[in-house]
mmCIF file of C-alpha atoms in Angstrom:
data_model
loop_
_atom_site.group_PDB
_atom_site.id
_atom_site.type_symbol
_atom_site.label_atom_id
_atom_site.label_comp_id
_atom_site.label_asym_id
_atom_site.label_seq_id
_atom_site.Cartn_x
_atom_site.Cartn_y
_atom_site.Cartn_z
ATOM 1 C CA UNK A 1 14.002 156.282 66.336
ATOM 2 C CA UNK A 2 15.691 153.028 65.866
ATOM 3 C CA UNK A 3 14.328 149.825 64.902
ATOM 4 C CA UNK A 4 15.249 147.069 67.202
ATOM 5 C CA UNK A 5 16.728 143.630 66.380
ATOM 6 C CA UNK A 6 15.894 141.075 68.913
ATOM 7 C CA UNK A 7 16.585 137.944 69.662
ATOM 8 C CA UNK A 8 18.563 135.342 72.086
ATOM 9 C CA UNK A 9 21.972 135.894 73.423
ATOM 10 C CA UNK A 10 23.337 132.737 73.884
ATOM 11 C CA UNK A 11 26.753 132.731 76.130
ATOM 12 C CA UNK A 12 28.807 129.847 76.600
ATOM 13 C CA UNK A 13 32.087 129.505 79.128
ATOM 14 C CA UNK A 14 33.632 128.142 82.130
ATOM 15 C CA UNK A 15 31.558 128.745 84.710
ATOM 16 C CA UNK A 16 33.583 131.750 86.495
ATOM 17 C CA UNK A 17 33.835 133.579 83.169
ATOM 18 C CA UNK A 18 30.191 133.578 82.167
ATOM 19 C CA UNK A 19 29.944 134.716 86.017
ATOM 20 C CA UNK A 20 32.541 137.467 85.254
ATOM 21 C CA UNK A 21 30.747 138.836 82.207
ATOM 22 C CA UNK A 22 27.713 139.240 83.714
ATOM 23 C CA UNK A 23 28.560 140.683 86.704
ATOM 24 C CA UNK A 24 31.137 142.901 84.374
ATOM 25 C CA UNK A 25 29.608 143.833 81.547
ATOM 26 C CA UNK A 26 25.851 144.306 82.136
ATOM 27 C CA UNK A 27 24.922 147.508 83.853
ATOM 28 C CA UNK A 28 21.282 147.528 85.081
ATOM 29 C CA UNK A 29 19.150 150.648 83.482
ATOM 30 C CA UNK A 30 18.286 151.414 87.108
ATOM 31 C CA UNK A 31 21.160 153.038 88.867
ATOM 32 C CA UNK A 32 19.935 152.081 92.353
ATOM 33 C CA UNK A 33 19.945 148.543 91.452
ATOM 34 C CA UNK A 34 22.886 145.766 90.768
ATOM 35 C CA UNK A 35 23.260 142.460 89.808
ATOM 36 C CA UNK A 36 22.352 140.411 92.362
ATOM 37 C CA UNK A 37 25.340 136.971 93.196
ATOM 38 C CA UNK A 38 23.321 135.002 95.769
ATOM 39 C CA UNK A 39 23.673 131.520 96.452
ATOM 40 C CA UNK A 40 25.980 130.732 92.799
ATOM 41 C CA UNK A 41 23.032 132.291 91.112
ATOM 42 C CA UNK A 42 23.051 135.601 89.022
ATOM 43 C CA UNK A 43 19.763 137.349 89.125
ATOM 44 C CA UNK A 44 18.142 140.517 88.028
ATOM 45 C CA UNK A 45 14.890 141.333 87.131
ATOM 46 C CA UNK A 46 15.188 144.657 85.043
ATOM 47 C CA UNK A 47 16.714 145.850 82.366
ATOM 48 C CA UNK A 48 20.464 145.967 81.784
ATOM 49 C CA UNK A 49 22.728 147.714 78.878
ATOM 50 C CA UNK A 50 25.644 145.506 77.249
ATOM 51 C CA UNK A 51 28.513 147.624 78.121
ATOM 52 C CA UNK A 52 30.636 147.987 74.895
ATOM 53 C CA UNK A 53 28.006 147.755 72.818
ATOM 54 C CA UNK A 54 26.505 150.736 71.060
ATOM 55 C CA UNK A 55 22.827 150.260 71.984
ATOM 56 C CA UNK A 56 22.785 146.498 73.484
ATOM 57 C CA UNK A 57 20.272 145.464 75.696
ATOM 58 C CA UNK A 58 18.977 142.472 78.066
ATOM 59 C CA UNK A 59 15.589 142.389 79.444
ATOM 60 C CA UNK A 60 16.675 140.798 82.505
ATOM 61 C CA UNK A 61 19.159 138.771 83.904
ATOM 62 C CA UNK A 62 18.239 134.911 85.137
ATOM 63 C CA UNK A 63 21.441 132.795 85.539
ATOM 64 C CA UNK A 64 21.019 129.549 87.531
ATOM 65 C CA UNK A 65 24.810 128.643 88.369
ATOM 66 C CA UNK A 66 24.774 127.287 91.444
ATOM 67 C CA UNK A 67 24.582 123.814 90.453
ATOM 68 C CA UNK A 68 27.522 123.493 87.906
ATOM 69 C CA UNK A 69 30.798 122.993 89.014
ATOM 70 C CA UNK A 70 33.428 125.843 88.751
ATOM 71 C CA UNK A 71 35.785 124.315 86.105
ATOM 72 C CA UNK A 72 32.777 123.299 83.635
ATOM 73 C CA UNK A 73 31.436 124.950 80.329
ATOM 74 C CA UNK A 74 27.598 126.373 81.224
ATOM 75 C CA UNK A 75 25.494 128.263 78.936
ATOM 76 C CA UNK A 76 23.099 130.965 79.280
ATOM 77 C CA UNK A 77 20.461 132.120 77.224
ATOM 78 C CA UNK A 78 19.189 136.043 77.800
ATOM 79 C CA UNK A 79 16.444 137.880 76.170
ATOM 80 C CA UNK A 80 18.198 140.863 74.135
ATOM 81 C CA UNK A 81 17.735 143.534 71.778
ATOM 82 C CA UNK A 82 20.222 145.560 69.911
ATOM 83 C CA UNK A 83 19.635 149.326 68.207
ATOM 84 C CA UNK A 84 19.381 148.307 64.656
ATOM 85 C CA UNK A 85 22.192 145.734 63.181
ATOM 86 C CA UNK A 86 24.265 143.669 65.474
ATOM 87 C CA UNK A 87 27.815 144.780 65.141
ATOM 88 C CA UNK A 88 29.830 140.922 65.985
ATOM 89 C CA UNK A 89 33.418 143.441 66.423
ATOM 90 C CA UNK A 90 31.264 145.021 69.375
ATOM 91 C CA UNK A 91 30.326 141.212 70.856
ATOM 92 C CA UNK A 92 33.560 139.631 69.614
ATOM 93 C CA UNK A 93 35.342 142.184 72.054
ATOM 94 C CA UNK A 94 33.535 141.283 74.920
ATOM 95 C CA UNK A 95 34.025 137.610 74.320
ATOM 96 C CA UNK A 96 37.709 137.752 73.846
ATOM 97 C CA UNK A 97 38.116 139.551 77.188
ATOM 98 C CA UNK A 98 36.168 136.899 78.705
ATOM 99 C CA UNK A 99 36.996 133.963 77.082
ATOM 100 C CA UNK A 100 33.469 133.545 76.426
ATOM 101 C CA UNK A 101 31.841 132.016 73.134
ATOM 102 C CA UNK A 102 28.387 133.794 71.700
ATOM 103 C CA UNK A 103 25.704 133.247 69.436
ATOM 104 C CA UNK A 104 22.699 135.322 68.613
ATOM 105 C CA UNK A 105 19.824 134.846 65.417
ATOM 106 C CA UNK A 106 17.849 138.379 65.590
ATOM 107 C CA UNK A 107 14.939 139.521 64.134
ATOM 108 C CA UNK A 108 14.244 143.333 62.773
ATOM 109 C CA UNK A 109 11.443 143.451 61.186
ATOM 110 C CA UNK A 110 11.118 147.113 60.579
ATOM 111 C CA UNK A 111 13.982 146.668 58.083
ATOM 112 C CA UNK A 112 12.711 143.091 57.195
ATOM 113 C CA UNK A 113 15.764 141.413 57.924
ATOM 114 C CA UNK A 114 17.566 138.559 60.348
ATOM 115 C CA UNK A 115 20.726 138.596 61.337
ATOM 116 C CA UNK A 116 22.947 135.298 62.707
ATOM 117 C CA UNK A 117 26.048 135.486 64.782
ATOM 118 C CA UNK A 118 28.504 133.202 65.650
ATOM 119 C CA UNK A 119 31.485 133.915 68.017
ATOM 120 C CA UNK A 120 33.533 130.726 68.697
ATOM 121 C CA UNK A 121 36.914 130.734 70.114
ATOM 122 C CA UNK A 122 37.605 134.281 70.175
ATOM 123 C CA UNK A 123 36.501 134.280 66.036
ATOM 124 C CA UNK A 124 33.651 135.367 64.414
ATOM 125 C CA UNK A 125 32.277 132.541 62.658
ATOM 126 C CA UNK A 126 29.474 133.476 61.733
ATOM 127 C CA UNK A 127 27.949 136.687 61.199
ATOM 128 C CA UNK A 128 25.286 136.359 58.047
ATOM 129 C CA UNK A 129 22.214 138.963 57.358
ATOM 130 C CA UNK A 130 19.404 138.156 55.150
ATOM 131 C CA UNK A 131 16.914 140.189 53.116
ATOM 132 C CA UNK A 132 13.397 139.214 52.605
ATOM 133 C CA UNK A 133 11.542 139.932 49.205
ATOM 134 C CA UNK A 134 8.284 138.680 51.089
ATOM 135 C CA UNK A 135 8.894 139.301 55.152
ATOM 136 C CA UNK A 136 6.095 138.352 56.658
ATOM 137 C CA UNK A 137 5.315 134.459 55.125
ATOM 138 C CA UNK A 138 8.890 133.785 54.647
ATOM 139 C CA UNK A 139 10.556 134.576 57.911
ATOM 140 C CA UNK A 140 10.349 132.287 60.750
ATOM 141 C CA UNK A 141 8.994 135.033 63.446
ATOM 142 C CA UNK A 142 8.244 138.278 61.855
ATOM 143 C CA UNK A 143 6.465 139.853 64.281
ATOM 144 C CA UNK A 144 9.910 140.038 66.533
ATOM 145 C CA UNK A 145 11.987 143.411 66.239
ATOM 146 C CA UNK A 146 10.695 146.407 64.995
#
């Protein structure tokens, strides 16, 4: 069984693109449900995999859109976990067929570590993993993951 890194997936594009990936790229666990588009607004309240991803996973999908106009930058934030380590070549794909920016800081605490990734401009900036001597008083949140 694997342990699970969690954390927040934070996506950041035009408007149309963070539409695109959502609508694209997340495939509900539910086969008699989709992602909902109503009014702007991308919602779904079950789980979804991260197509491309090995094991990727939101816990639902909440995306108030309406609002922004279609040529500006909007950010989401989703609720994800991720079979074991993060692999940034599996979101850095995703975000250069998008055009999308990412950033994620997960927790696995069945492995006692935290991972932090940073995918700006089609680059992975960022993509660090540290190793605790002492997990549970020197992480941040280390009852997350597992």
């Amino acid at each position: 069984m694997s342990n699970w890194c969690v954390g927040t997936l934070r996506v950041r594009g035009l408007k149309e693109d963070v539409q695109k990936f959502l609508l694209n790229e997340l495939e509900p666990h539910d086969d008699t449900k989709k992602l909902e588009f109503k009014d702007g607004n991308v919602l779904f309240f079950s789980s979804c995999h991260i197509k491309g991803t090995e094991r990727g996973q939101i816990s639902y999908v909440e995306a108030y859109l309406s609002e922004c106009e279609d040529n500006t930058v909007v950010s989401i934030a989703l609720d994800s976990k991720f079979a074991g380590i993060i692999k940034a070549k599996e979101l850095l794909s995703i975000c250069q067929k998008y055009d999308i920016d990412m950033r994620i800081y997960g927790f696995e605490r069945g492995t006692q570590v935290n991972q932090d990734i940073e995918i700006i401009n089609n680059e992975i900036t960022k993509n660090e993993l540290t190793k605790y001597d002492n997990y549970i008083w020197d992480c941040i949140l280390p009852e997350l993951g597992g």
